[in-house]
Amino acid sequence: MSQVREHWSSRLGFIMAAIGSAIGLGILWKFPYVVGQNGGGLFLFTYLFAVALIGVPLFIGEILLGRMTQSAAIGAFSHEEASGSWKVGAFLGIASSFLIMSFYSVIAGWGLSYVVMSLTGFYQGLALDQIPLIYEKLSKSGGITVMWHFLFTAICMGIVFAGVRKGIEYWSQIMVKILLVLLLILFSYSLTLKGLHQAVQFVFYPNWDKFKVSSMLEALGLAFFTLSLGQGIMISYGSYMKGKENVVKTSAIVGLSVITVAFLAALTIFPVVFSFDLSPDAGLGMVFQTLPFLFAQLPGSLVLSTIFFSLFVFTAITSAVPLIEVCATNLMEKAGLDRHKAVVLVSAGTFLFGIPSALAQTGWVFPMWEKIFGINFLETMDRLVSVWLIPLAGLITSLYVGWKVDRRELREQFMRGHQSDALWSIWYGFMRYVIPVIVFCIILQKSGILDLSMQG
Ligand code: PFF
């Protein structure tokens, strides 16, 4: 299909959109509870290590691949002659984008519901120990959860209809700025809490007891998830990029922003956890169950709570929009559908497929699921994507970029923006050897084929 590819109007537009995609529920909802479940400090540092040493180089690889091929994931993975089965990397990515969107909008839907509840001051007059029960009630109310899930999907669909620049770029610029300001306000409140000391200890000191070698794949998956990697999203974003930009610098800025917000989120949420004697491994509902404690104690609770959950939904939107976008773009390019049809089809699909996730805590569908698998349907989807599909897609991407893509062409792309030869060699070595070996070993370890530790 010959369509004129839209391009970012400025470098800042690209950075903002990339940060908008990266920073989302992965950091605000998932990061704190996964850090909590994996014992804090050591897991956090593994995550940071994974972002800096594996995530950012792979991020550069995806952007360069998109810019070089000027196409979305499937086209990019078919760029080289006899690409054959490499396309599986693209399909894995698209499949995980679809799956992520299906449960992401359930969580974001709860966020929407909390915005509305905050506006009505839902926890005013409640005893503190009743606050977490609100989440319990909501997550067990199937009809209500499905309604919010639908609403969130519909909002995102509307934004994608608006097109690349007008939609993603415009909203991202606004939302990312609001996000940072609000997070800083909440963070300063948390600094005054009595649980701060314990939180700092939890976040910064390694806890060997809770950390297992198998947590490494979790940390790696989380790093990829928060950077929106392994899904073809950054390939699409790279393809909207104009020729001259310095991809290395841009990627480092995105990586740094993700790390900064991750720390801010952890240091905002864990002081609350320890101040109110909550459990750091509370699981899925952690954000919804912990932060209202903070709001209920503070002056201006209604405003703060509304602002926080609006922020939560905003960031979810900027992350979810590209999820729909990547599935739709590939559908447009490969099935020849027009943009509107593709977007409606993808949104309807993720909504329908998300219904079992929305009902996961009600016991209405697959009532035996949790007994059989030990985790509910929503958690299963999340794990399937974060622990298996994304790292696998990341592995294939690094192998494709490192071994299959024409080296000269890649180097020429990398060097734009005046990179040094040394940096190129290091990065290329990472794509060819370091990333594949590390990811491969971690996957083998997780699947039980390789045992790297005594602990398991
Ligand atoms: N990076 C987003 C987050 O951390 O919430 C989630 C996400 C968006 C993951 C887009 C993957 C993706 F392709």
CSV table of C-alpha atoms and ligand atoms in Angstrom, one decimal:
chain,number,residue,atom,x,y,z
A,1,MET,CA,0.0,0.0,0.0
A,2,SER,CA,1.4,3.3,-0.8
A,3,GLN,CA,0.4,5.8,1.9
A,4,VAL,CA,2.3,8.9,2.8
A,5,ARG,CA,3.8,8.3,6.2
A,6,GLU,CA,3.1,11.0,8.8
A,7,HIS,CA,6.1,12.3,10.7
A,8,TRP,CA,6.6,13.9,14.1
A,9,SER,CA,6.5,17.6,13.9
A,10,SER,CA,9.5,18.0,16.2
A,11,ARG,CA,12.1,16.1,18.2
A,12,LEU,CA,10.3,17.2,21.4
A,13,GLY,CA,7.1,15.8,20.0
A,14,PHE,CA,8.8,12.4,19.5
A,15,ILE,CA,10.4,12.4,23.0
A,16,MET,CA,7.1,13.4,24.6
A,17,ALA,CA,5.2,10.7,22.8
A,18,ALA,CA,7.8,8.0,23.6
A,19,ILE,CA,7.8,9.0,27.2
A,20,GLY,CA,4.0,9.1,27.2
A,21,SER,CA,3.9,5.6,25.9
A,22,ALA,CA,6.6,4.4,28.4
A,23,ILE,CA,5.3,6.0,31.5
A,24,GLY,CA,1.9,4.5,32.4
A,25,LEU,CA,0.3,2.0,34.5
A,26,GLY,CA,3.5,-0.1,34.3
A,27,ILE,CA,5.1,2.4,36.7
A,28,LEU,CA,2.1,3.7,38.7
A,29,TRP,CA,0.2,0.4,39.1
A,30,LYS,CA,2.5,-2.5,38.3
A,31,PHE,CA,5.9,-1.4,39.4
A,32,PRO,CA,5.1,-0.8,43.1
A,33,TYR,CA,3.4,-4.1,43.6
A,34,VAL,CA,5.9,-6.2,41.7
A,35,VAL,CA,8.7,-4.5,43.7
A,36,GLY,CA,6.8,-5.3,46.8
A,37,GLN,CA,6.2,-8.9,45.9
A,38,ASN,CA,9.9,-9.3,45.1
A,39,GLY,CA,11.2,-7.9,48.3
A,40,GLY,CA,12.2,-4.4,47.4
A,41,GLY,CA,15.8,-3.2,47.0
A,42,LEU,CA,17.5,-6.0,45.1
A,43,PHE,CA,14.7,-6.3,42.6
A,44,LEU,CA,14.6,-2.6,42.1
A,45,PHE,CA,18.3,-2.5,41.2
A,46,THR,CA,17.9,-5.5,38.9
A,47,TYR,CA,15.2,-3.5,37.2
A,48,LEU,CA,17.4,-0.4,36.9
A,49,PHE,CA,20.2,-2.5,35.5
A,50,ALA,CA,17.8,-4.1,33.0
A,51,VAL,CA,16.5,-0.6,31.9
A,52,ALA,CA,20.0,0.8,31.5
A,53,LEU,CA,21.9,-2.1,30.0
A,54,ILE,CA,19.3,-4.0,28.1
A,55,GLY,CA,16.2,-1.8,27.7
A,56,VAL,CA,17.9,1.4,26.4
A,57,PRO,CA,20.1,-0.3,23.8
A,58,LEU,CA,17.1,-2.3,22.6
A,59,PHE,CA,15.0,0.8,22.5
A,60,ILE,CA,17.7,2.4,20.2
A,61,GLY,CA,17.6,-0.8,18.1
A,62,GLU,CA,13.8,-0.6,17.6
A,63,ILE,CA,13.8,3.1,16.7
A,64,LEU,CA,16.6,2.7,14.2
A,65,LEU,CA,14.8,-0.3,12.7
A,66,GLY,CA,11.6,1.7,12.3
A,67,ARG,CA,13.4,4.8,10.9
A,68,MET,CA,15.5,2.8,8.5
A,69,THR,CA,12.6,0.7,7.1
A,70,GLN,CA,10.0,3.5,7.4
A,71,SER,CA,7.4,0.8,8.2
A,72,ALA,CA,5.6,-0.7,11.2
A,73,ALA,CA,6.7,-4.0,12.8
A,74,ILE,CA,5.7,-6.5,10.1
A,75,GLY,CA,7.2,-4.5,7.3
A,76,ALA,CA,10.3,-3.8,9.4
A,77,PHE,CA,10.9,-7.5,10.1
A,78,SER,CA,10.5,-8.3,6.4
A,79,HIS,CA,12.9,-5.6,5.2
A,80,GLU,CA,15.9,-7.8,4.7
A,81,GLU,CA,15.8,-10.3,1.9
A,82,ALA,CA,14.8,-13.8,2.9
A,83,SER,CA,13.6,-12.5,6.2
A,84,GLY,CA,11.3,-15.5,6.4
A,85,SER,CA,10.5,-16.4,10.0
A,86,TRP,CA,11.9,-13.3,11.5
A,87,LYS,CA,8.4,-11.9,11.2
A,88,VAL,CA,7.5,-13.9,14.2
A,89,GLY,CA,9.1,-11.1,16.2
A,90,ALA,CA,6.5,-8.7,14.9
A,91,PHE,CA,3.6,-11.0,15.4
A,92,LEU,CA,4.7,-11.7,19.0
A,93,GLY,CA,4.8,-8.0,19.6
A,94,ILE,CA,1.5,-7.3,18.0
A,95,ALA,CA,-0.1,-10.2,19.9
A,96,SER,CA,1.3,-8.8,23.2
A,97,SER,CA,0.1,-5.3,22.4
A,98,PHE,CA,-3.4,-6.7,21.9
A,99,LEU,CA,-3.2,-8.7,25.1
A,100,ILE,CA,-1.8,-5.8,27.1
A,101,MET,CA,-4.6,-3.5,25.9
A,102,SER,CA,-7.2,-6.1,26.9
A,103,PHE,CA,-6.2,-6.0,30.6
A,104,TYR,CA,-4.7,-2.5,30.7
A,105,SER,CA,-8.1,-1.0,30.1
A,106,VAL,CA,-9.5,-2.9,33.0
A,107,ILE,CA,-7.0,-1.4,35.4
A,108,ALA,CA,-7.3,2.0,33.8
A,109,GLY,CA,-11.1,1.6,34.0
A,110,TRP,CA,-10.9,1.2,37.7
A,111,GLY,CA,-8.8,4.4,37.7
A,112,LEU,CA,-11.6,6.1,35.9
A,113,SER,CA,-14.0,4.9,38.5
A,114,TYR,CA,-11.7,6.2,41.3
A,115,VAL,CA,-11.7,9.6,39.6
A,116,VAL,CA,-15.5,9.8,39.8
A,117,MET,CA,-15.5,8.4,43.3
A,118,SER,CA,-12.9,10.9,44.4
A,119,LEU,CA,-15.0,13.7,43.1
A,120,THR,CA,-17.7,12.6,45.5
A,121,GLY,CA,-15.2,12.2,48.4
A,122,PHE,CA,-15.8,8.5,48.6
A,123,TYR,CA,-13.6,7.8,51.6
A,124,GLN,CA,-14.6,10.8,53.7
A,125,GLY,CA,-16.2,9.5,56.9
A,126,LEU,CA,-14.9,6.0,56.4
A,127,ALA,CA,-12.8,4.2,59.0
A,128,LEU,CA,-9.3,3.7,57.7
A,129,ASP,CA,-9.5,0.0,57.6
A,130,GLN,CA,-12.6,0.3,55.3
A,131,ILE,CA,-10.7,2.1,52.5
A,132,PRO,CA,-9.1,-1.0,51.0
A,133,LEU,CA,-12.5,-2.6,50.9
A,134,ILE,CA,-13.7,-0.2,48.3
A,135,TYR,CA,-11.3,-1.7,45.8
A,136,GLU,CA,-12.4,-5.2,46.8
A,137,LYS,CA,-16.0,-4.3,46.2
A,138,LEU,CA,-15.2,-2.6,42.9
A,139,SER,CA,-13.1,-5.4,41.5
A,140,LYS,CA,-15.8,-7.9,42.4
A,141,SER,CA,-18.5,-5.9,40.7
A,142,GLY,CA,-18.4,-7.4,37.2
A,143,GLY,CA,-20.9,-5.2,35.5
A,144,ILE,CA,-19.4,-2.0,36.8
A,145,THR,CA,-15.9,-3.0,35.9
A,146,VAL,CA,-16.9,-4.0,32.4
A,147,MET,CA,-18.6,-0.7,31.9
A,148,TRP,CA,-15.4,1.3,32.9
A,149,HIS,CA,-13.3,-1.1,30.8
A,150,PHE,CA,-15.6,-0.2,27.8
A,151,LEU,CA,-15.4,3.5,28.5
A,152,PHE,CA,-11.7,3.6,28.7
A,153,THR,CA,-11.3,1.6,25.5
A,154,ALA,CA,-13.8,4.0,23.8
A,155,ILE,CA,-11.8,7.0,24.9
A,156,CYS,CA,-8.6,5.6,23.5
A,157,MET,CA,-10.2,4.7,20.3
A,158,GLY,CA,-11.5,8.2,19.9
A,159,ILE,CA,-7.9,9.6,20.3
A,160,VAL,CA,-6.4,7.2,17.8
A,161,PHE,CA,-9.1,8.3,15.3
A,162,ALA,CA,-7.5,11.8,15.5
A,163,GLY,CA,-4.3,10.6,13.8
A,164,VAL,CA,-0.6,10.5,14.8
A,165,ARG,CA,0.3,14.0,15.3
A,166,LYS,CA,-2.9,15.5,16.4
A,167,GLY,CA,-3.7,12.6,18.7
A,168,ILE,CA,-0.7,11.1,20.3
A,169,GLU,CA,1.7,13.9,20.1
A,170,TYR,CA,-0.7,16.6,21.3
A,171,TRP,CA,-2.0,14.7,24.2
A,172,SER,CA,1.4,13.4,25.3
A,173,GLN,CA,2.9,16.8,25.5
A,174,ILE,CA,0.2,17.9,27.9
A,175,MET,CA,-0.2,14.8,29.9
A,176,VAL,CA,3.5,14.1,30.6
A,177,LYS,CA,3.9,17.6,32.0
A,178,ILE,CA,0.9,17.3,34.3
A,179,LEU,CA,2.0,13.9,35.4
A,180,LEU,CA,5.4,15.1,36.6
A,181,VAL,CA,4.0,18.0,38.5
A,182,LEU,CA,1.4,15.9,40.2
A,183,LEU,CA,3.8,13.2,41.1
A,184,LEU,CA,6.1,15.7,42.7
A,185,ILE,CA,3.4,17.1,44.8
A,186,LEU,CA,2.4,13.7,46.1
A,187,PHE,CA,6.0,12.7,46.6
A,188,SER,CA,6.6,15.7,48.8
A,189,TYR,CA,3.6,14.7,50.9
A,190,SER,CA,5.0,11.2,51.3
A,191,LEU,CA,8.3,12.7,52.5
A,192,THR,CA,6.5,13.9,55.7
A,193,LEU,CA,5.1,10.5,56.6
A,194,LYS,CA,6.5,8.4,59.5
A,195,GLY,CA,6.9,5.3,57.3
A,196,LEU,CA,9.5,7.1,55.1
A,197,HIS,CA,12.5,5.7,56.9
A,198,GLN,CA,11.2,2.1,56.5
A,199,ALA,CA,10.2,2.8,52.9
A,200,VAL,CA,13.7,4.0,52.0
A,201,GLN,CA,15.1,1.0,53.6
A,202,PHE,CA,12.8,-1.3,51.7
A,203,VAL,CA,13.4,0.4,48.4
A,204,PHE,CA,17.2,0.8,48.7
A,205,TYR,CA,18.4,-2.2,50.8
A,206,PRO,CA,18.8,-5.6,49.1
A,207,ASN,CA,16.6,-8.3,50.6
A,208,TRP,CA,18.1,-11.6,49.6
A,209,ASP,CA,15.4,-13.7,51.2
A,210,LYS,CA,12.6,-12.6,48.9
A,211,PHE,CA,14.7,-12.2,45.7
A,212,LYS,CA,15.0,-15.3,43.6
A,213,VAL,CA,17.1,-15.6,40.4
A,214,SER,CA,13.8,-16.2,38.7
A,215,SER,CA,12.8,-12.7,39.7
A,216,MET,CA,15.3,-11.6,37.1
A,217,LEU,CA,13.0,-12.4,34.2
A,218,GLU,CA,10.3,-10.5,36.1
A,219,ALA,CA,12.6,-7.4,36.3
A,220,LEU,CA,13.6,-7.8,32.7
A,221,GLY,CA,10.0,-8.1,31.6
A,222,LEU,CA,9.1,-5.1,33.7
A,223,ALA,CA,11.9,-3.1,32.2
A,224,PHE,CA,10.7,-3.9,28.7
A,225,PHE,CA,7.1,-3.3,29.7
A,226,THR,CA,7.8,0.1,31.1
A,227,LEU,CA,9.9,1.1,28.1
A,228,SER,CA,7.1,-0.2,25.8
A,229,LEU,CA,9.6,-2.6,24.1
A,230,GLY,CA,9.1,-5.8,22.3
A,231,GLN,CA,5.8,-4.7,20.9
A,232,GLY,CA,6.7,-3.0,17.7
A,233,ILE,CA,5.6,0.3,19.2
A,234,MET,CA,9.0,1.9,19.1
A,235,ILE,CA,9.5,0.5,15.6
A,236,SER,CA,6.3,2.4,14.5
A,237,TYR,CA,7.5,5.5,16.4
A,238,GLY,CA,10.9,5.3,14.7
A,239,SER,CA,9.2,5.1,11.3
A,240,TYR,CA,7.4,8.4,12.0
A,241,MET,CA,10.8,9.9,12.7
A,242,LYS,CA,12.7,12.1,10.3
A,243,GLY,CA,16.2,11.4,9.2
A,244,LYS,CA,18.6,13.4,11.2
A,245,GLU,CA,17.7,13.0,14.9
A,246,ASN,CA,20.1,11.7,17.4
A,247,VAL,CA,18.5,8.4,18.4
A,248,VAL,CA,21.0,7.5,21.1
A,249,LYS,CA,20.4,10.7,23.0
A,250,THR,CA,16.7,10.5,22.7
A,251,SER,CA,16.6,7.0,23.9
A,252,ALA,CA,18.8,7.8,26.9
A,253,ILE,CA,16.4,10.6,27.8
A,254,VAL,CA,13.4,8.2,27.7
A,255,GLY,CA,15.3,5.7,29.8
A,256,LEU,CA,16.2,8.3,32.4
A,257,SER,CA,12.7,9.6,32.6
A,258,VAL,CA,11.3,6.1,33.2
A,259,ILE,CA,13.9,5.5,36.0
A,260,THR,CA,13.1,8.9,37.6
A,261,VAL,CA,9.4,8.3,37.6
A,262,ALA,CA,9.8,4.7,38.9
A,263,PHE,CA,11.8,6.0,41.9
A,264,LEU,CA,9.3,8.8,42.4
A,265,ALA,CA,6.4,6.4,42.4
A,266,ALA,CA,8.1,3.9,44.7
A,267,LEU,CA,9.1,6.6,47.1
A,268,THR,CA,5.6,8.0,47.1
A,269,ILE,CA,3.8,4.7,47.5
A,270,PHE,CA,6.0,2.8,50.0
A,271,PRO,CA,6.0,5.4,52.7
A,272,VAL,CA,2.2,5.1,52.7
A,273,VAL,CA,2.4,1.3,52.9
A,274,PHE,CA,4.7,1.5,55.9
A,275,SER,CA,3.0,4.4,57.7
A,276,PHE,CA,-0.4,2.6,57.7
A,277,ASP,CA,0.9,-0.9,58.3
A,278,LEU,CA,-0.2,-2.2,55.0
A,279,SER,CA,1.5,-5.2,53.4
A,280,PRO,CA,4.2,-4.3,50.8
A,281,ASP,CA,3.2,-7.4,48.8
A,282,ALA,CA,-0.5,-6.5,48.6
A,283,GLY,CA,-0.6,-7.4,44.9
A,284,LEU,CA,-2.8,-6.1,42.0
A,285,GLY,CA,-4.9,-3.6,44.0
A,286,MET,CA,-1.9,-2.0,45.8
A,287,VAL,CA,-2.2,1.5,44.3
A,288,PHE,CA,-6.0,1.6,44.8
A,289,GLN,CA,-5.7,0.3,48.3
A,290,THR,CA,-2.8,2.3,49.6
A,291,LEU,CA,-3.0,5.8,48.2
A,292,PRO,CA,-6.5,6.6,49.4
A,293,PHE,CA,-5.0,6.3,53.0
A,294,LEU,CA,-2.7,9.1,52.1
A,295,PHE,CA,-5.4,11.2,50.7
A,296,ALA,CA,-7.8,10.6,53.5
A,297,GLN,CA,-5.2,11.9,56.0
A,298,LEU,CA,-4.3,15.0,54.1
A,299,PRO,CA,-5.9,18.4,53.8
A,300,GLY,CA,-7.5,18.8,50.4
A,301,SER,CA,-8.0,15.0,50.1
A,302,LEU,CA,-10.8,15.3,47.6
A,303,VAL,CA,-8.7,17.5,45.2
A,304,LEU,CA,-5.5,15.4,45.7
A,305,SER,CA,-7.3,12.1,45.1
A,306,THR,CA,-9.1,13.4,42.1
A,307,ILE,CA,-5.8,14.8,40.7
A,308,PHE,CA,-3.9,11.6,41.3
A,309,PHE,CA,-6.4,9.3,39.7
A,310,SER,CA,-6.9,11.6,36.8
A,311,LEU,CA,-3.1,11.5,36.3
A,312,PHE,CA,-3.3,7.7,36.6
A,313,VAL,CA,-5.9,7.6,33.8
A,314,PHE,CA,-4.0,10.2,31.6
A,315,THR,CA,-0.9,8.2,31.7
A,316,ALA,CA,-2.8,5.1,30.9
A,317,ILE,CA,-4.3,6.8,27.9
A,318,THR,CA,-1.0,7.9,26.5
A,319,SER,CA,0.3,4.3,26.9
A,320,ALA,CA,-2.8,2.6,25.6
A,321,VAL,CA,-3.2,4.8,22.5
A,322,PRO,CA,0.0,3.4,20.9
A,323,LEU,CA,-1.1,-0.2,21.8
A,324,ILE,CA,-4.2,0.2,19.6
A,325,GLU,CA,-2.2,2.2,17.1
A,326,VAL,CA,0.4,-0.5,16.6
A,327,CYS,CA,-2.2,-3.3,16.1
A,328,ALA,CA,-4.2,-1.0,13.7
A,329,THR,CA,-1.2,0.2,11.7
A,330,ASN,CA,-0.1,-3.3,11.0
A,331,LEU,CA,-3.6,-4.3,10.1
A,332,MET,CA,-3.8,-1.3,7.7
A,333,GLU,CA,-0.5,-2.1,6.1
A,334,LYS,CA,-1.0,-5.8,5.7
A,335,ALA,CA,-4.8,-6.2,5.3
A,336,GLY,CA,-5.3,-3.1,3.3
A,337,LEU,CA,-8.0,-1.8,5.8
A,338,ASP,CA,-8.6,1.9,6.1
A,339,ARG,CA,-7.6,3.5,9.3
A,340,HIS,CA,-11.1,3.8,10.9
A,341,LYS,CA,-12.1,0.2,10.2
A,342,ALA,CA,-8.8,-1.1,11.6
A,343,VAL,CA,-9.0,1.0,14.7
A,344,VAL,CA,-12.6,-0.1,15.4
A,345,LEU,CA,-11.8,-3.7,14.8
A,346,VAL,CA,-8.8,-3.7,17.2
A,347,SER,CA,-10.7,-1.8,19.9
A,348,ALA,CA,-13.7,-4.1,19.7
A,349,GLY,CA,-11.3,-7.1,19.9
A,350,THR,CA,-9.4,-5.9,22.9
A,351,PHE,CA,-12.6,-4.9,24.7
A,352,LEU,CA,-14.2,-8.4,24.1
A,353,PHE,CA,-11.0,-10.2,25.0
A,354,GLY,CA,-10.7,-8.1,28.1
A,355,ILE,CA,-14.0,-9.1,29.5
A,356,PRO,CA,-12.7,-12.2,31.3
A,357,SER,CA,-10.0,-10.0,32.8
A,358,ALA,CA,-12.6,-7.5,33.9
A,359,LEU,CA,-14.5,-10.4,35.5
A,360,ALA,CA,-11.4,-12.1,36.9
A,361,GLN,CA,-12.2,-11.4,40.5
A,362,THR,CA,-15.9,-12.1,40.3
A,363,GLY,CA,-15.7,-15.8,39.7
A,364,TRP,CA,-18.3,-15.4,37.0
A,365,VAL,CA,-16.1,-16.7,34.2
A,366,PHE,CA,-13.6,-19.5,34.4
A,367,PRO,CA,-14.4,-20.0,38.1
A,368,MET,CA,-11.7,-22.7,38.5
A,369,TRP,CA,-9.0,-20.6,36.9
A,370,GLU,CA,-7.3,-19.4,40.0
A,371,LYS,CA,-7.4,-22.8,41.6
A,372,ILE,CA,-5.7,-24.4,38.6
A,373,PHE,CA,-3.1,-21.7,37.8
A,374,GLY,CA,-2.7,-20.1,41.2
A,375,ILE,CA,-3.4,-16.6,39.8
A,376,ASN,CA,-6.5,-15.1,38.3
A,377,PHE,CA,-7.2,-14.5,34.6
A,378,LEU,CA,-6.0,-10.9,34.5
A,379,GLU,CA,-2.7,-11.8,36.3
A,380,THR,CA,-2.3,-14.7,33.9
A,381,MET,CA,-2.5,-12.4,30.9
A,382,ASP,CA,-0.1,-9.9,32.5
A,383,ARG,CA,2.4,-12.6,33.2
A,384,LEU,CA,2.0,-14.3,29.9
A,385,VAL,CA,2.9,-11.0,28.2
A,386,SER,CA,5.5,-9.6,30.6
A,387,VAL,CA,7.3,-12.7,31.5
A,388,TRP,CA,7.2,-14.6,28.3
A,389,LEU,CA,6.0,-12.8,25.1
A,390,ILE,CA,7.8,-9.4,25.6
A,391,PRO,CA,11.2,-10.8,26.5
A,392,LEU,CA,11.0,-13.3,23.7
A,393,ALA,CA,10.1,-10.5,21.2
A,394,GLY,CA,12.9,-8.5,22.6
A,395,LEU,CA,15.3,-11.4,22.1
A,396,ILE,CA,14.2,-11.8,18.5
A,397,THR,CA,14.5,-8.1,17.8
A,398,SER,CA,18.0,-7.9,19.1
A,399,LEU,CA,19.0,-10.9,17.0
A,400,TYR,CA,17.3,-9.5,13.9
A,401,VAL,CA,19.0,-6.0,14.3
A,402,GLY,CA,22.3,-7.5,15.4
A,403,TRP,CA,22.6,-10.3,12.8
A,404,LYS,CA,20.2,-9.8,10.0
A,405,VAL,CA,19.9,-6.1,9.3
A,406,ASP,CA,22.5,-4.8,6.9
A,407,ARG,CA,25.3,-3.6,9.1
A,408,ARG,CA,26.4,-0.7,6.9
A,409,GLU,CA,22.9,0.7,6.7
A,410,LEU,CA,22.4,0.3,10.4
A,411,ARG,CA,25.7,2.0,11.2
A,412,GLU,CA,24.8,4.9,8.9
A,413,GLN,CA,21.5,5.3,10.8
A,414,PHE,CA,23.2,5.0,14.2
A,415,MET,CA,25.9,7.6,13.3
A,416,ARG,CA,23.4,10.3,12.5
A,417,GLY,CA,23.6,12.9,15.2
A,418,HIS,CA,27.4,12.5,15.4
A,419,GLN,CA,28.0,9.4,17.5
A,420,SER,CA,31.5,8.1,18.2
A,421,ASP,CA,32.8,4.9,16.6
A,422,ALA,CA,33.4,3.5,20.1
A,423,LEU,CA,29.7,4.0,21.0
A,424,TRP,CA,28.6,2.3,17.8
A,425,SER,CA,30.8,-0.7,18.5
A,426,ILE,CA,29.6,-1.1,22.0
A,427,TRP,CA,26.0,-0.8,21.1
A,428,TYR,CA,26.4,-3.2,18.2
A,429,GLY,CA,28.1,-5.7,20.4
A,430,PHE,CA,25.2,-5.4,22.8
A,431,MET,CA,22.7,-6.1,20.1
A,432,ARG,CA,24.6,-9.1,18.8
A,433,TYR,CA,25.9,-10.7,21.9
A,434,VAL,CA,25.2,-9.2,25.3
A,435,ILE,CA,21.4,-8.8,25.0
A,436,PRO,CA,20.7,-12.1,23.3
A,437,VAL,CA,22.8,-14.1,25.7
A,438,ILE,CA,21.4,-12.4,28.9
A,439,VAL,CA,17.8,-12.7,27.7
A,440,PHE,CA,18.2,-16.2,26.5
A,441,CYS,CA,19.8,-17.4,29.8
A,442,ILE,CA,17.1,-15.7,31.8
A,443,ILE,CA,14.4,-17.3,29.7
A,444,LEU,CA,16.0,-20.7,30.1
A,445,GLN,CA,16.4,-20.2,33.8
A,446,LYS,CA,12.8,-19.2,34.2
A,447,SER,CA,11.6,-22.2,32.2
A,448,GLY,CA,13.5,-24.5,34.4
A,449,ILE,CA,16.0,-25.7,31.8
A,450,LEU,CA,18.9,-23.9,33.3
A,451,ASP,CA,19.5,-23.6,37.0
A,452,LEU,CA,21.7,-20.6,37.8
A,453,SER,CA,21.1,-20.6,41.5
A,454,MET,CA,20.6,-22.8,44.6
A,455,GLN,CA,17.5,-20.8,45.4
A,456,GLY,CA,15.5,-21.4,42.2
B,1,PFF,N1,4.9,1.2,29.0
B,1,PFF,C1,3.5,1.2,29.5
B,1,PFF,C2,3.5,1.2,30.9
B,1,PFF,O1,4.5,1.0,31.5
B,1,PFF,O2,2.4,1.4,31.5
B,1,PFF,C3,2.7,0.1,29.0
B,1,PFF,C4,3.0,-0.3,27.7
B,1,PFF,C5,2.6,0.6,26.7
B,1,PFF,C6,3.6,-1.4,27.4
B,1,PFF,C7,2.9,0.3,25.4
B,1,PFF,C8,3.9,-1.7,26.2
B,1,PFF,C9,3.5,-0.9,25.2
B,1,PFF,F1,3.8,-1.2,24.0
